[in-house]
Amino acid sequence: MVEKPIEQIVVNTTPADTQQRVTEKIKKKGKRAVDKKNKALETLEVQYVGVNDVHPNEWNPNRQSDHDFELLLKSMSEDGFTQPVVCIRTEDGRVKIVDGEHRWRAAHSLGFDEIPVVITPMTEEQAKIATLRHNRARGSEDIDLTADLLRDLEKMGALD
């Protein structure tokens, strides 16, 4: 039997406990300087964009079961849109999703004309990294598509 290192054991704690534990871990490691080509958002500027004017990205490895999509549809039909879709504006002017493809798809299914969007000043490389971060923070992903995305980022020189 192979034992997991202590830091890999999943501990069921409160969100506040998790926040404190992770914050202390980061402080101990020290902050690594990362050469970013984008500017961190200081405030969110939410705008409403036509649902047909927003486009999914071709790199998103996140997958959702039929059951989970049904739950999302129910949530959005009962609560409305409670979280904006995070996007970038491409060089050709298109609005491309970084985070929120399932919400965008649900909006289509529910017949929304417009959706709330935050357009971030990210390069495509940073958008791909952000997609991975968002997905890992909340769900499961298709491992083959994730591997393809990581290879693509490596070719772009965006991995350290």
Short mmCIF file of C-alpha atoms in Angstrom, two decimals:
data_model
loop_
_atom_site.label_atom_id
_atom_site.label_comp_id
_atom_site.label_asym_id
_atom_site.label_seq_id
_atom_site.Cartn_x
_atom_site.Cartn_y
_atom_site.Cartn_z
CA MET A 1 0.00 0.00 0.00
CA VAL A 2 1.37 3.39 -1.03
CA GLU A 3 0.80 6.18 1.44
CA LYS A 4 0.13 9.72 0.27
CA PRO A 5 2.42 12.48 1.54
CA ILE A 6 0.72 14.47 4.29
CA GLU A 7 0.24 17.53 2.05
CA GLN A 8 -1.74 15.41 -0.48
CA ILE A 9 -4.20 14.00 2.05
CA VAL A 10 -7.58 15.65 1.64
CA VAL A 11 -8.66 17.25 4.88
CA ASN A 12 -12.29 18.18 5.32
CA THR A 13 -12.09 21.53 7.08
CA THR A 14 -14.02 24.76 7.04
CA PRO A 15 -13.31 27.27 4.24
CA ALA A 16 -11.73 29.60 6.82
CA ASP A 17 -9.37 26.83 8.02
CA THR A 18 -8.39 26.01 4.44
CA GLN A 19 -7.78 29.69 3.68
CA GLN A 20 -5.57 30.10 6.72
CA ARG A 21 -3.60 26.88 6.07
CA VAL A 22 -2.96 27.70 2.39
CA THR A 23 -2.12 31.35 3.10
CA GLU A 24 0.48 30.29 5.67
CA LYS A 25 1.93 27.73 3.24
CA ILE A 26 2.32 30.39 0.54
CA LYS A 27 3.96 32.81 2.96
CA LYS A 28 6.44 30.11 3.99
CA LYS A 29 7.37 29.35 0.39
CA GLY A 30 7.89 33.00 -0.39
CA LYS A 31 6.43 34.82 -3.32
CA ARG A 32 8.00 33.94 -6.65
CA ALA A 33 8.12 36.70 -9.19
CA VAL A 34 6.31 35.72 -12.35
CA ASP A 35 6.81 37.61 -15.56
CA LYS A 36 3.25 38.34 -16.59
CA LYS A 37 2.23 39.93 -19.84
CA ASN A 38 -1.15 40.87 -18.45
CA LYS A 39 -2.26 43.37 -15.86
CA ALA A 40 -4.09 42.01 -12.81
CA LEU A 41 -7.66 43.19 -12.57
CA GLU A 42 -8.15 45.74 -9.83
CA THR A 43 -11.90 46.03 -10.31
CA LEU A 44 -14.43 44.04 -12.26
CA GLU A 45 -16.23 45.89 -15.00
CA VAL A 46 -19.24 43.77 -15.84
CA GLN A 47 -20.88 44.45 -19.17
CA TYR A 48 -23.77 42.75 -20.89
CA VAL A 49 -22.93 41.17 -24.23
CA GLY A 50 -25.17 39.35 -26.68
CA VAL A 51 -25.02 35.62 -25.99
CA ASN A 52 -24.28 35.01 -29.69
CA ASP A 53 -21.38 37.50 -29.60
CA VAL A 54 -19.47 35.38 -27.07
CA HIS A 55 -17.46 32.38 -28.28
CA PRO A 56 -16.06 29.34 -26.47
CA ASN A 57 -12.33 28.78 -26.53
CA GLU A 58 -10.89 25.74 -28.25
CA TRP A 59 -8.67 24.73 -25.32
CA ASN A 60 -11.07 24.21 -22.41
CA PRO A 61 -10.49 20.71 -20.96
CA ASN A 62 -13.35 20.96 -18.43
CA ARG A 63 -16.24 18.55 -18.89
CA GLN A 64 -19.63 18.45 -17.21
CA SER A 65 -21.97 15.50 -16.81
CA ASP A 66 -25.58 15.66 -18.00
CA HIS A 67 -26.67 15.70 -14.36
CA ASP A 68 -24.37 18.63 -13.48
CA PHE A 69 -25.55 20.59 -16.54
CA GLU A 70 -29.17 19.98 -15.50
CA LEU A 71 -28.29 21.35 -12.04
CA LEU A 72 -26.72 24.42 -13.65
CA LEU A 73 -29.83 24.99 -15.80
CA LYS A 74 -32.05 24.70 -12.72
CA SER A 75 -29.81 27.07 -10.76
CA MET A 76 -29.75 29.67 -13.52
CA SER A 77 -33.48 29.43 -14.21
CA GLU A 78 -34.27 29.90 -10.51
CA ASP A 79 -31.48 32.31 -9.48
CA GLY A 80 -30.54 33.99 -12.75
CA PHE A 81 -26.96 34.71 -13.77
CA THR A 82 -25.02 35.08 -10.51
CA GLN A 83 -21.46 35.03 -11.85
CA PRO A 84 -20.19 36.75 -14.99
CA VAL A 85 -18.36 34.91 -17.75
CA VAL A 86 -14.67 35.83 -17.86
CA CYS A 87 -13.44 36.59 -21.39
CA ILE A 88 -10.66 38.07 -23.47
CA ARG A 89 -10.98 40.12 -26.64
CA THR A 90 -9.01 38.47 -29.42
CA GLU A 91 -6.93 40.32 -32.01
CA ASP A 92 -9.79 39.99 -34.48
CA GLY A 93 -12.20 41.57 -31.96
CA ARG A 94 -14.06 38.41 -30.91
CA VAL A 95 -15.05 37.90 -27.28
CA LYS A 96 -13.62 34.52 -26.24
CA ILE A 97 -14.42 32.68 -23.00
CA VAL A 98 -11.68 32.11 -20.42
CA ASP A 99 -14.01 30.87 -17.65
CA GLY A 100 -17.74 30.22 -17.81
CA GLU A 101 -18.36 28.10 -20.90
CA HIS A 102 -20.99 25.98 -19.14
CA ARG A 103 -22.80 29.11 -17.91
CA TRP A 104 -22.69 30.46 -21.48
CA ARG A 105 -24.07 27.17 -22.85
CA ALA A 106 -26.79 27.17 -20.19
CA ALA A 107 -27.70 30.75 -21.16
CA HIS A 108 -28.15 29.53 -24.75
CA SER A 109 -30.35 26.66 -23.58
CA LEU A 110 -32.45 28.99 -21.43
CA GLY A 111 -32.89 31.54 -24.22
CA PHE A 112 -30.95 34.44 -22.69
CA ASP A 113 -30.33 37.32 -25.12
CA GLU A 114 -27.43 38.81 -23.14
CA ILE A 115 -25.04 37.58 -20.49
CA PRO A 116 -22.82 39.37 -17.95
CA VAL A 117 -19.19 39.36 -19.07
CA VAL A 118 -15.89 40.63 -17.66
CA ILE A 119 -13.31 41.22 -20.38
CA THR A 120 -9.81 40.79 -18.99
CA PRO A 121 -6.60 42.26 -20.44
CA MET A 122 -4.92 38.85 -20.80
CA THR A 123 -2.80 37.46 -23.57
CA GLU A 124 -3.95 34.12 -24.99
CA GLU A 125 -1.19 32.38 -23.03
CA GLN A 126 -2.41 33.90 -19.77
CA ALA A 127 -6.02 33.06 -20.71
CA LYS A 128 -5.05 29.41 -21.16
CA ILE A 129 -3.31 29.36 -17.78
CA ALA A 130 -6.32 31.05 -16.18
CA THR A 131 -8.65 28.44 -17.72
CA LEU A 132 -6.59 25.68 -16.10
CA ARG A 133 -6.57 27.50 -12.75
CA HIS A 134 -10.32 28.07 -12.76
CA ASN A 135 -11.06 24.48 -13.75
CA ARG A 136 -8.73 22.95 -11.18
CA ALA A 137 -10.18 25.16 -8.49
CA ARG A 138 -13.69 23.84 -9.04
CA GLY A 139 -14.07 20.70 -11.06
CA SER A 140 -12.78 17.78 -13.01
CA GLU A 141 -11.25 17.85 -16.43
CA ASP A 142 -10.49 15.67 -19.41
CA ILE A 143 -6.90 14.55 -18.84
CA ASP A 144 -6.07 14.17 -22.56
CA LEU A 145 -7.26 17.70 -23.35
CA THR A 146 -5.37 19.03 -20.34
CA ALA A 147 -2.19 17.34 -21.57
CA ASP A 148 -2.72 18.89 -25.03
CA LEU A 149 -3.22 22.31 -23.43
CA LEU A 150 -0.07 21.97 -21.34
CA ARG A 151 1.95 20.94 -24.44
CA ASP A 152 0.55 23.96 -26.29
CA LEU A 153 1.52 26.26 -23.41
CA GLU A 154 5.00 24.72 -23.35
CA LYS A 155 5.42 25.46 -27.09
CA MET A 156 4.36 29.05 -26.44
CA GLY A 157 6.98 29.34 -23.70
CA ALA A 158 4.31 30.00 -21.07
CA LEU A 159 5.32 27.23 -18.66
CA ASP A 160 8.10 27.57 -16.13
#
